Short mmCIF file of C-alpha atoms and ligand atoms in Angstrom, two decimals:
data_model
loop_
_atom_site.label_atom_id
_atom_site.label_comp_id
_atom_site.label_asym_id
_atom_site.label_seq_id
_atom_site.Cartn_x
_atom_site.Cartn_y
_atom_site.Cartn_z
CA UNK A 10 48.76 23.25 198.69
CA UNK A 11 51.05 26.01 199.81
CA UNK A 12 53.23 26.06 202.43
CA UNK A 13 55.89 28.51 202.21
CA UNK A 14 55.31 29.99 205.57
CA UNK A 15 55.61 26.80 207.15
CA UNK A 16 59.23 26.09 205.21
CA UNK A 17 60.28 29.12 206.11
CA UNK A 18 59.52 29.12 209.84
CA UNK A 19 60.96 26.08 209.66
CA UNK A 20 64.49 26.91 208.64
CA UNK A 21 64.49 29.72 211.01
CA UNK A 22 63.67 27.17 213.86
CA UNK A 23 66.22 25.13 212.82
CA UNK A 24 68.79 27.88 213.36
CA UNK A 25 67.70 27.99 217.00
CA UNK A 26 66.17 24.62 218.09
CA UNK A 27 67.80 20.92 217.61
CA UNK A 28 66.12 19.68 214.44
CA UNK A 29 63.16 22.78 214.44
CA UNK A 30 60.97 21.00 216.68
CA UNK A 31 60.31 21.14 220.94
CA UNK A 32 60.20 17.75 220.61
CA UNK A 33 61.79 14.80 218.64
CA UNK A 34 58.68 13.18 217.38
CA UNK A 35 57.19 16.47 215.16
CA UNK A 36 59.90 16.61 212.87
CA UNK A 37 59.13 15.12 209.11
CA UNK A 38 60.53 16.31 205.89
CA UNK A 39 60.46 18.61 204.19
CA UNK A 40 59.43 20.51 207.06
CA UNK A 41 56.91 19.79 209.70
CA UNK A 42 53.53 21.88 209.39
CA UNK A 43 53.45 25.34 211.78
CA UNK A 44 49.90 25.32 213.09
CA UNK A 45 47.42 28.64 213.88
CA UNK A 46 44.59 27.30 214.96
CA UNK A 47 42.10 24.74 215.99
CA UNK A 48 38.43 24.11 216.47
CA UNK A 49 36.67 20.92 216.42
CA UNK A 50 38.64 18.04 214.39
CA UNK A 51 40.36 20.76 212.20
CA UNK A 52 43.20 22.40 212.60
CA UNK A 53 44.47 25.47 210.58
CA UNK A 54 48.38 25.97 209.50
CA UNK A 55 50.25 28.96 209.05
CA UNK A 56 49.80 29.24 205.41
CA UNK A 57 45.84 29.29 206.03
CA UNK A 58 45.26 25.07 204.85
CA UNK A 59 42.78 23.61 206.44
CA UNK A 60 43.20 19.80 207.36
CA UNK A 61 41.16 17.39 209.28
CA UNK A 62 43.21 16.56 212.83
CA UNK A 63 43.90 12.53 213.61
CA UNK A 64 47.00 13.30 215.55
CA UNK A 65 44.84 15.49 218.08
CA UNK A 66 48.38 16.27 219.44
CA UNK A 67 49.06 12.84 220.42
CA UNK A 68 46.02 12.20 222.42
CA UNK A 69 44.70 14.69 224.47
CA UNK A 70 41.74 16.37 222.49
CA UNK A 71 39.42 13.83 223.14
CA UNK A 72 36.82 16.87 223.12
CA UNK A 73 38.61 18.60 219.92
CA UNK A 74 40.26 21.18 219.41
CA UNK A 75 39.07 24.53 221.63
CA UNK A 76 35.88 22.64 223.06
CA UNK A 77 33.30 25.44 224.55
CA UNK A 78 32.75 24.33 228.11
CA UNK A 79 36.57 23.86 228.56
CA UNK A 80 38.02 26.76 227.19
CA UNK A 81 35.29 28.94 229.43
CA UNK A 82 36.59 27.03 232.04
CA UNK A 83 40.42 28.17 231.81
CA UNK A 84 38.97 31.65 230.69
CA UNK A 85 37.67 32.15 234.17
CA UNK A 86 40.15 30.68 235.87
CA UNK A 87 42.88 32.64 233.54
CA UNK A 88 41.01 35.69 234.93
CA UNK A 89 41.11 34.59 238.68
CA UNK A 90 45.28 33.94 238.44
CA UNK A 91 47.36 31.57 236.79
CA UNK A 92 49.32 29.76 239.14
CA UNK A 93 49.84 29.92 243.46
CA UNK A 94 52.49 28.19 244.61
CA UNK A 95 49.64 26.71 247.16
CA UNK A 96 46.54 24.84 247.07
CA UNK A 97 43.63 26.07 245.17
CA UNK A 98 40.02 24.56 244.44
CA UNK A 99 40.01 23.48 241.05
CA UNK A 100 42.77 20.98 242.14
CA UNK A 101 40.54 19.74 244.60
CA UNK A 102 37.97 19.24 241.74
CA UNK A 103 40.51 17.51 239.49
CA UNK A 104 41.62 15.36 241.63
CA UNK A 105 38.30 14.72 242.91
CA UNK A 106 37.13 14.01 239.46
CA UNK A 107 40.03 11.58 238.95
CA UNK A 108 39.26 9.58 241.90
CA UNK A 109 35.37 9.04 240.99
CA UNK A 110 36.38 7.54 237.41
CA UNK A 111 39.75 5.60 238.60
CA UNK A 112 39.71 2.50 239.82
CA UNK A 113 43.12 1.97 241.29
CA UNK A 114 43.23 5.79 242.33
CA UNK A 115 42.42 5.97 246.15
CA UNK A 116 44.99 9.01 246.08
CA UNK A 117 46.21 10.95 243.57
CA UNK A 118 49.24 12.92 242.95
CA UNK A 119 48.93 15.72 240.11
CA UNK A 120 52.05 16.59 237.83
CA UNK A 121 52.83 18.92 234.66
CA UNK A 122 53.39 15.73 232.77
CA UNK A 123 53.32 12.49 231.53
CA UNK A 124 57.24 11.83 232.21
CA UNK A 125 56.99 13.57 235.60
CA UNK A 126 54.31 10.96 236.28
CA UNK A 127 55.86 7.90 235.26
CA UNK A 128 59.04 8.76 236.79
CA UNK A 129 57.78 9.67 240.01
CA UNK A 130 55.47 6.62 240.05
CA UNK A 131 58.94 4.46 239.73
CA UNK A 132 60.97 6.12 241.94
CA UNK A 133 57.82 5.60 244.48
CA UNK A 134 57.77 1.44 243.56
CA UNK A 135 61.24 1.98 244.23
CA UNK A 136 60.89 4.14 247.67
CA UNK A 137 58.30 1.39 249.09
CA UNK A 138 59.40 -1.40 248.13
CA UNK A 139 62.90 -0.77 248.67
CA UNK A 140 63.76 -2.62 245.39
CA UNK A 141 65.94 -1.79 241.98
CA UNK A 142 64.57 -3.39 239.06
CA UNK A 143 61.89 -2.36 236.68
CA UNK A 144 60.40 -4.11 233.92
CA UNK A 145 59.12 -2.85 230.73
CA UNK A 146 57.62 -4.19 227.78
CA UNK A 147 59.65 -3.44 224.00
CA UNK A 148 57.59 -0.82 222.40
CA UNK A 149 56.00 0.83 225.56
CA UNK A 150 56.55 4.44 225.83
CA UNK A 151 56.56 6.43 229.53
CA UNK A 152 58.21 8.98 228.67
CA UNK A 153 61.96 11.11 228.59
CA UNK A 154 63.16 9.95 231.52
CA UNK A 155 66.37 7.85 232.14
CA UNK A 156 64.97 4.65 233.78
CA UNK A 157 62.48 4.08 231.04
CA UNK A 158 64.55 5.34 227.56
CA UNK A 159 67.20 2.82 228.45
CA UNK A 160 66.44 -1.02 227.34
CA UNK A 161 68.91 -3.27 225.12
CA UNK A 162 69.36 -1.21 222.45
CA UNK A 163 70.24 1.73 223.94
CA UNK A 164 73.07 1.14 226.29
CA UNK A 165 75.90 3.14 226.33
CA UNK A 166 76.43 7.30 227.33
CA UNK A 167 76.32 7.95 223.89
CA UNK A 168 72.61 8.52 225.37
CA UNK A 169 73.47 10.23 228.12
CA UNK A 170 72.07 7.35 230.13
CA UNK A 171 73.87 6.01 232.85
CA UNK A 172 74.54 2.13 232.44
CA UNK A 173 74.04 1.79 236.21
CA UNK A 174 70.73 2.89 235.51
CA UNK A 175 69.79 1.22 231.87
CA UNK A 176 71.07 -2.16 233.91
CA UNK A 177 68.25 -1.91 236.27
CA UNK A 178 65.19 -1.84 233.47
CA UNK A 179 64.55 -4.91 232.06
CA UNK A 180 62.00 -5.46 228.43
CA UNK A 181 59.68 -8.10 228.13
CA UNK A 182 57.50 -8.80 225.04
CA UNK A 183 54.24 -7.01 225.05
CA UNK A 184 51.89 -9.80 225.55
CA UNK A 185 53.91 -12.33 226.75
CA UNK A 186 53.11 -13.92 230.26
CA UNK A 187 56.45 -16.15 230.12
CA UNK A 188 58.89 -12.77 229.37
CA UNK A 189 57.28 -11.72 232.75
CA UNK A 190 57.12 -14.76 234.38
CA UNK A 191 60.86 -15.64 233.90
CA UNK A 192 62.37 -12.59 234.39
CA UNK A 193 60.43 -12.39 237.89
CA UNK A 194 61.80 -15.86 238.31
CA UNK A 195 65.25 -15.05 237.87
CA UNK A 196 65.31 -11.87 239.80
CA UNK A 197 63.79 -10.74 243.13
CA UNK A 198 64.78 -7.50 243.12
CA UNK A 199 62.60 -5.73 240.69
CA UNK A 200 60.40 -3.01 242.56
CA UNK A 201 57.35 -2.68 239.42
CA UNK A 202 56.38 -3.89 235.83
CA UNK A 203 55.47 -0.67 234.35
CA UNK A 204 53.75 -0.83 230.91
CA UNK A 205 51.11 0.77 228.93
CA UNK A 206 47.65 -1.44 229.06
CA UNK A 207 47.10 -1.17 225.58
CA UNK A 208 50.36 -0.31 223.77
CA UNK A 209 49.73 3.44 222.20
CA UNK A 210 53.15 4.35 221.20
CA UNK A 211 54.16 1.21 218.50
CA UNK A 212 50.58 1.82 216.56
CA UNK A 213 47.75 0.55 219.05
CA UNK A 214 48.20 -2.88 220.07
CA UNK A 215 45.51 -4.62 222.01
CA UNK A 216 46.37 -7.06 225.31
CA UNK A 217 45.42 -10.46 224.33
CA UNK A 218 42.73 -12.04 226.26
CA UNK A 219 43.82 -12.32 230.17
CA UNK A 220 47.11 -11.09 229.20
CA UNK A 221 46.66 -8.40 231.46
CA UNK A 222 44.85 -10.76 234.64
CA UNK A 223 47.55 -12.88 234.00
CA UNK A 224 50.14 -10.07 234.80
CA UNK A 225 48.21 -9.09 237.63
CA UNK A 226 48.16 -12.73 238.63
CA UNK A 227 51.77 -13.07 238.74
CA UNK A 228 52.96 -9.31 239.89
CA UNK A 229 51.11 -10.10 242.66
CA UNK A 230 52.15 -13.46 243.64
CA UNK A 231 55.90 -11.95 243.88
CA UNK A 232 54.87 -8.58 245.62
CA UNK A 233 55.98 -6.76 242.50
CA UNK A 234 53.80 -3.34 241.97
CA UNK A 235 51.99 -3.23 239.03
CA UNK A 236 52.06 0.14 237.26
CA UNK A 237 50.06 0.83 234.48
CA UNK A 238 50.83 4.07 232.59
CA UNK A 239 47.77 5.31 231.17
CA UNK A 240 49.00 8.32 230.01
CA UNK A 241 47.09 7.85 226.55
CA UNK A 242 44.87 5.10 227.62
CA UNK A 243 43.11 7.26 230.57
CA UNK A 244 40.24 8.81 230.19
CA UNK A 245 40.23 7.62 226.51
CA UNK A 246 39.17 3.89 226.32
CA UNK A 247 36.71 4.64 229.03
CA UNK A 248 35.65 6.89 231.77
CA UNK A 249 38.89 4.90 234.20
CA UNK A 250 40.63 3.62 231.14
CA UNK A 251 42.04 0.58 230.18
CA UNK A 252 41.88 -0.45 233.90
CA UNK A 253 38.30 -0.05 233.44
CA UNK A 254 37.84 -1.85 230.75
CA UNK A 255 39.42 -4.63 231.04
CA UNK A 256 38.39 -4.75 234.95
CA UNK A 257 42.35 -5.19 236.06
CA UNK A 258 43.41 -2.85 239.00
CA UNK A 259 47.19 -2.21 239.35
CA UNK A 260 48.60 -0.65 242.32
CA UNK A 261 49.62 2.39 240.47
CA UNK A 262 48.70 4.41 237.85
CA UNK A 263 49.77 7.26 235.40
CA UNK A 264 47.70 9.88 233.48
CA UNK A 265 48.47 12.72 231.57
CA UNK A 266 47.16 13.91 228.16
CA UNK A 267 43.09 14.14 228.63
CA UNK A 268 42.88 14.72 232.34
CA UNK A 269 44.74 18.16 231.34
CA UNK A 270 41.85 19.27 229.06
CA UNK A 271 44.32 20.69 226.42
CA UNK A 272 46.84 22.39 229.30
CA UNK A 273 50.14 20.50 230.45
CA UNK A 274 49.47 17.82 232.47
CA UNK A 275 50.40 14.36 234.43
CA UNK A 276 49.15 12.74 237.77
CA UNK A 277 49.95 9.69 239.64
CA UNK A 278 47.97 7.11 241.69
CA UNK A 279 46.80 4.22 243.50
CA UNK A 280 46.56 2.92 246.57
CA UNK A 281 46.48 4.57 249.51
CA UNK A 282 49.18 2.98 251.54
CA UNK A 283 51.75 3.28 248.64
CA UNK A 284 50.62 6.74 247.97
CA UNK A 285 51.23 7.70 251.43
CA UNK A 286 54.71 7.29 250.69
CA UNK A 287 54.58 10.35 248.87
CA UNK A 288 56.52 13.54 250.78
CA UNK A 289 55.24 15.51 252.65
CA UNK A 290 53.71 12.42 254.50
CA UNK A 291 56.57 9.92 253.65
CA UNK A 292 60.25 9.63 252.36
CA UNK A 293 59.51 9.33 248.72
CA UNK A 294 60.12 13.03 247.56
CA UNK A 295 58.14 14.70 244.65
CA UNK A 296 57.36 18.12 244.22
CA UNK A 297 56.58 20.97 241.03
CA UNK A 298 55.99 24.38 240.87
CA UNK A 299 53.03 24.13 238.66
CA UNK A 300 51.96 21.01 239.55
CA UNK A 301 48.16 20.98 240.34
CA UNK A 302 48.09 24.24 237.96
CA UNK A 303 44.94 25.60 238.44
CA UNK A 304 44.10 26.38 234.89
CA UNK A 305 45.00 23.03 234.08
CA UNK A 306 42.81 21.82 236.48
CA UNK A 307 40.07 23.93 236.04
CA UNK A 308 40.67 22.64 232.01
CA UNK A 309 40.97 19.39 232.72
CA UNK A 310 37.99 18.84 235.49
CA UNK A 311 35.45 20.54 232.81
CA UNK A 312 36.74 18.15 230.23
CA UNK A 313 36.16 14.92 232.23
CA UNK A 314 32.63 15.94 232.79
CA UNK A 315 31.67 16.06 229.75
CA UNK A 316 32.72 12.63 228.79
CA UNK A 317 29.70 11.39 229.88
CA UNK A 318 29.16 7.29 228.83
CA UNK A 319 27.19 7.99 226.11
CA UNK A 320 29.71 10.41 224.93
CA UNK A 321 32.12 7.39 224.83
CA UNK A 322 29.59 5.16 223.01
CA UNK A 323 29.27 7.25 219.99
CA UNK A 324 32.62 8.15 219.53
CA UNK A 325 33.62 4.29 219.70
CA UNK A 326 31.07 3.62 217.06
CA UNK A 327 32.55 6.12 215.37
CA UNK A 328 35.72 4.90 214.57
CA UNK A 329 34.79 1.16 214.29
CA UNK A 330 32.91 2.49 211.17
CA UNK A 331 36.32 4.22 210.21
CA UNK A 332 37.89 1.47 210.72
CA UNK A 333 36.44 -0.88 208.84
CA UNK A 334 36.00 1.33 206.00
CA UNK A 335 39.65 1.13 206.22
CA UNK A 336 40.39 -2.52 206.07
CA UNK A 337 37.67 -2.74 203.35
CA UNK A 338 39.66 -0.27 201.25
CA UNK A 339 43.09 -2.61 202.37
CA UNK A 340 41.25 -5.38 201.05
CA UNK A 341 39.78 -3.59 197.68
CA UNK A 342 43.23 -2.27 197.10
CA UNK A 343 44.70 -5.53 198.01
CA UNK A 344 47.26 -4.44 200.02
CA UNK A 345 48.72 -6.57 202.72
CA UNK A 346 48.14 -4.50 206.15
CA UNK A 347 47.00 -5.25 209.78
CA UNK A 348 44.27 -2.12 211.17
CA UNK A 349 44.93 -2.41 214.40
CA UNK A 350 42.39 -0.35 216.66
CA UNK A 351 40.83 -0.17 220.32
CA UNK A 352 38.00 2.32 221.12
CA UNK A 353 38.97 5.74 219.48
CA UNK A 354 42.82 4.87 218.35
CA UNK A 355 44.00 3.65 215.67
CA UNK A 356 47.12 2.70 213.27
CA UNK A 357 47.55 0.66 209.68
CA UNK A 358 50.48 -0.89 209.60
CA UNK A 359 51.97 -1.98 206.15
CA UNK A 360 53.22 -5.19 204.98
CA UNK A 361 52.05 -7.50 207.92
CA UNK A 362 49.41 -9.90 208.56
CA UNK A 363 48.96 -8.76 212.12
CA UNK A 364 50.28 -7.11 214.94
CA UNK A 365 50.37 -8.33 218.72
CA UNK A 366 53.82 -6.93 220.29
CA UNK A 367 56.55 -4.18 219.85
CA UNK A 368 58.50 -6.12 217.71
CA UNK A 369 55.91 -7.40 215.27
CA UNK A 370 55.04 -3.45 214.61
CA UNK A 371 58.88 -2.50 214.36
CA UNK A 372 58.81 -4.89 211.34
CA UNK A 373 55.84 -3.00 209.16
CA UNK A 374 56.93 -0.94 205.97
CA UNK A 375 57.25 2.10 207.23
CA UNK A 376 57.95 3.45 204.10
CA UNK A 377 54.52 2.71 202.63
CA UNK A 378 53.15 4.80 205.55
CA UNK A 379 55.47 7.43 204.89
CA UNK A 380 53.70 7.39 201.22
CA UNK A 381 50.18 7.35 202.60
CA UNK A 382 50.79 10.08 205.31
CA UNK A 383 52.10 12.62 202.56
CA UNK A 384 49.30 11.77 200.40
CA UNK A 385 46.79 12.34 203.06
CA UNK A 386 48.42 15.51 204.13
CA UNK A 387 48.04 16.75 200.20
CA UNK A 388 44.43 15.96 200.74
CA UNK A 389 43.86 17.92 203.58
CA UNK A 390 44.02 15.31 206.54
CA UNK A 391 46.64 16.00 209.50
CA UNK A 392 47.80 12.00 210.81
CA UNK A 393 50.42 11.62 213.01
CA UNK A 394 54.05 11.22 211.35
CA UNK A 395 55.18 8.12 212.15
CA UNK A 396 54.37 4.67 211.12
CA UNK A 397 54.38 3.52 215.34
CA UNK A 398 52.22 6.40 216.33
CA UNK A 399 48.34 6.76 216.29
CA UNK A 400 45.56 8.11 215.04
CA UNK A 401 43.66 9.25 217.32
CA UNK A 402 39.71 10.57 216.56
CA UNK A 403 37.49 13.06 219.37
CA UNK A 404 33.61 13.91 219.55
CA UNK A 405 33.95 16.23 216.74
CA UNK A 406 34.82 14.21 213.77
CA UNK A 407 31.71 12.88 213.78
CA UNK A 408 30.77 15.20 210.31
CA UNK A 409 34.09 14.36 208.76
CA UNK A 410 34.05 10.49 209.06
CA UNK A 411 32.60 9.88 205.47
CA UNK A 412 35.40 12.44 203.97
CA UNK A 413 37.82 10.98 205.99
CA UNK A 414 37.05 7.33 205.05
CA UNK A 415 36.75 8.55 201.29
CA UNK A 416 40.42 10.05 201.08
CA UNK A 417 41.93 6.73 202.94
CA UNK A 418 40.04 4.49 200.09
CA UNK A 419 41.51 7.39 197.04
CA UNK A 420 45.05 7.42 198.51
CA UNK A 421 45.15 3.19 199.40
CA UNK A 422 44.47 3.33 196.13
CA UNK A 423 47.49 5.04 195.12
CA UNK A 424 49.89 3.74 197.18
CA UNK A 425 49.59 0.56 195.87
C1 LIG O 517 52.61 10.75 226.06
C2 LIG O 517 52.97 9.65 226.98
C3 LIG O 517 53.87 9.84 228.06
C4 LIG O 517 54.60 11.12 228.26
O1 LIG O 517 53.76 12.14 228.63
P1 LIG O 517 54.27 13.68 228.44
O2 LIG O 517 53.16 14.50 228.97
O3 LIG O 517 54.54 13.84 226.98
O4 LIG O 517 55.53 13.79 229.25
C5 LIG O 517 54.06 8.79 228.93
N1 LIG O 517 53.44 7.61 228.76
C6 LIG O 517 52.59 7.39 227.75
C7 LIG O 517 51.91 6.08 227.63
C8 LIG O 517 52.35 8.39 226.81
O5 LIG O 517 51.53 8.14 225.78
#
C-alpha cells in the first residue's frame, strides 16, 4: 500500500499545525492517513487506497459516508444560503425532530458542538442551581473545555487549566454507586453529575444493571442535576439514546455527532424549567453565530428520519454478528481480550479479562492494539487509532461484515 501523498502532506502540515492534525486524537505514526473521499462504509485516501471506515469520524455517520437523502438535503439548503444570523425553518425541524425522539428534551438548545454543549449544559446546572461542583466519572469524555479536562491527574497550569476551576470537578468510578454516593455525602455544593451513559471514549463500556437508576435515585434525592452527555450515545443506541434505552431520564442532556447529519454540530436539553434559564429568557447566557446552522439542520433533520426502528434493528444485528465473530477469533487465537460492545460500538481491548470502568480499560495493552490497528490498516480497514476509542459501524457495512470479520480473524492471528 502506498502512501506517499499522505507522508508528504503530512510533513507539510506539521510545518504549520501542532503535531499535523486539527485535533489531538488523529495523529498516529508514521503519519496519519489524508482522506478524499467517502461513500457508504468506505472511505478513499489521498493516495487513491480504498479502506473499509470503523472510525466513521468518531461517531457521526450512522448513515455512512455521503448518504443520498442527506446530502440532497444540505444541497438545497446550500443553494437557499448558508447561514442567517436569525431564525430559519430547518432549525425549527431539527429541533422539532429532537424533541419527538428525546425523552428528557422538553426544550432544546442547538450548538456547533459537542464541547459547546456540554459546557453550556454545566454552566446552566451551575446558573440554576446556584452551585460549584461537578462530578465526573474517570474515563468520560465531554469535551475541550476547562471544567471537564481537569480531574486528578491533570492539575496544575502546565494545562492551562485554572486550579480554581480543576478544584471544582470531582471523578468518580464509572459504575460505581458508592464513588457517587460519598462524594454527594461529603459535599453539598455540587450543581450536576455529568457523565456519558454508556462510556464511548475509554472503548465502550456498558452501565451495569441499575447503575444508571441508581444514579438517578440518588442525584435526585440531593437535588443534584443529572446530565447525561450523549454526544455519541444519541441517536446511536436508539432513536432517544441511551436514555431510551435504558428508560432513565436526566434533567439534561447533550448531543452532538448524529443529530448534525455529517455537518458541525451540538445541542442541549431537558426540562423545561431549567431550560428556561437559558438567555434570552433567563440569566444563564449562551449564544453562537452558527448555532442552529441551517445546513446543519437541514443535514441533520433528514438524517434522523431515516433512522427509522427497523433501521436500528438491523444494524444492531449487524454488529452482534461482528462481534462475536470477533471474540470467536480471540478465543481461536487464544488471546486474552475483553470485546466490549453495545448496539453499533465497539472496542477489543488486549490483555484483560473484562472491562467495567475507566480504569480497568486504562490498564489493556495498548500496544497489542497498536499491532492490530496497523495490520488492519495494511489490509484495507480504517479503525480508529487508539486503543480507548471505538469502532463504530453505520447502515452501510452491511456488504462488508463477512470481509471485515475475515481480516480481524487473519490479523488476531498474527498478532499473537
Ligand atoms: C465527541 C464528544 C464530545 C465532544 O463533541 P465535539 O463535537 O467534538 O466538540 C463530547 N462528549 C462526548 C461524549 C463525545 O463523544
Amino acid at each position: 500500500m502506498k502512501i506517499d501523498a499522505s507522508a508528504r502532506y503530512y510533513e507539510n502540515m506539521k510545518r504549520m499545525t501542532p503535531g499535523g492534525v486539527s485535533s489531538p486524537v488523529r495523529a498516529f505514526e508514521p503519519n496519519p492517513i489524508f482522506m478524499d473521499s467517502g461513500k457508504g462504509c468506505m472511505v478513499t485516501d489521498a493516495d487513491g487506497n480504498d479502506y473499509i471506515d470503523l472510525c466513521m469520524a468518531y461517531g457521526p455517520l450512522i448513515l455512512g459516508h455521503s448518504h443520498p437523502s442527506v446530502i440532497s438535503a444540505a444541497e438545497q439548503q446550500i443553494k437557499m444560503g448558508t447561514v442567517f444570523g436569525a431564525p430559519s425553518f430547518p432549525e425549527m425541524e431539527l429541533i422539532s425532530e429532537i424533541t419527538k425522539r428525546v425523552p428528557c428534551a422538553e426544550m432544546v438548545r442547538l450548538t456547533n458542538s459537542g464541547t459547546e454543549a456540554t459546557m453550556h449544559a454545566i454552566r446552566l446546572a451551575r446558573g440554576c442551581t446556584g452551585k460549584r461542583g461537578i462530578i465526573k466519572i474517570r474515563g468520560g469524555f465531554h469535551g475541550s473545555h476547562d471544567a471537564v479536562l481537569s480531574d486528578d491527574s491533570q492539575k496544575g497550569l502546565k494545562n492551562g487549566i485554572l486550579s480554581e476551576t480543576a478544584s471544582c470537578t470531582y471523578t468518580a468510578e464509572y459504575n460505581s454507586e458508592e464513588d457517587i454516593e460519598s462524594m454527594l455525602e461529603k459535599n453539598d455544593d455540587i450543581a450536576a453529575v455529568i457523565m456519558e451513559p454508556v462510556l464511548g471514549n475509554a472503548g465502550v463500556v456498558a452501565p451495569n444493571k441499575n447503575y444508571l437508576k441508581n444514579v438517578r435515585k440518588m442525584t435526585d434525592a440531593e437535588g443534584v442535576l443529572l446530565i447525561f452527555d450523549e454526544v455519541t450515545t444519541g441517536f446511536r443506541l436508539s432513536a432517544g439514546g441511551a436514555q431510551e434505552l435504558y428508560d432513565v431520564t436526566p434533567d439534561l442532556c447533550t448531543m452532538g455527532k448524529i443529530m448534525g447529519g455529517g455537518f458541525p454540530a451540538g445541542a442541549l436539553a431537558g426540562k423545561e424549567d431549567i431550560m428556561r434559564c437559558l438567555a434570552p429568557e433567563g440569566k444563564v447566557y449562551q449564544a453562537g453565530t452558527f448555532s442552529g446552522n441551517p445546513v446543519t439542520a437541514a443535514a441533520g433533520a433528514a438524517a434522523l428520519r431515516e433512522m427509522t426502528p427497523k433501521k436500528y434493528a438491523s444494524l444492531n444485528k449487524m454488529s452482534s454478528a461482528l462481534v462475536s465473530s470477533i471474540s470467536d477469533s480471540l478465543e481461536d487465537h487464544e488471546i486474552q481480550a475483553a470485546v466490549n460492545s453495545v448496539g453499533s460500538m465497539f472496542q477489543i481491548f488486549f490483555g484483560i479479562d473484562s472491562v467495567s470502568n475507566g480504569t480497568e480499560a486504562q490498564g489493556c495493552d495498548r500496544k497489542r492494539f497498536g499491532d492490530l490497528f496497523r495490520r488492519m490498516l495494511d489490509s484495507g480497514i480504517y479503525m480508529p487509532p487508539s486503543a480507548l476509542e471505538v469502532n463504530f459501524l453505520s447502515t452501510e457495512h452491511g456488504p462488508a461484515i463477512a470481509q471485515l470479520s475475515e481480516e480481524f480473524d487473519k490479523n488476531l492471528g498474527c498478532i499473537k
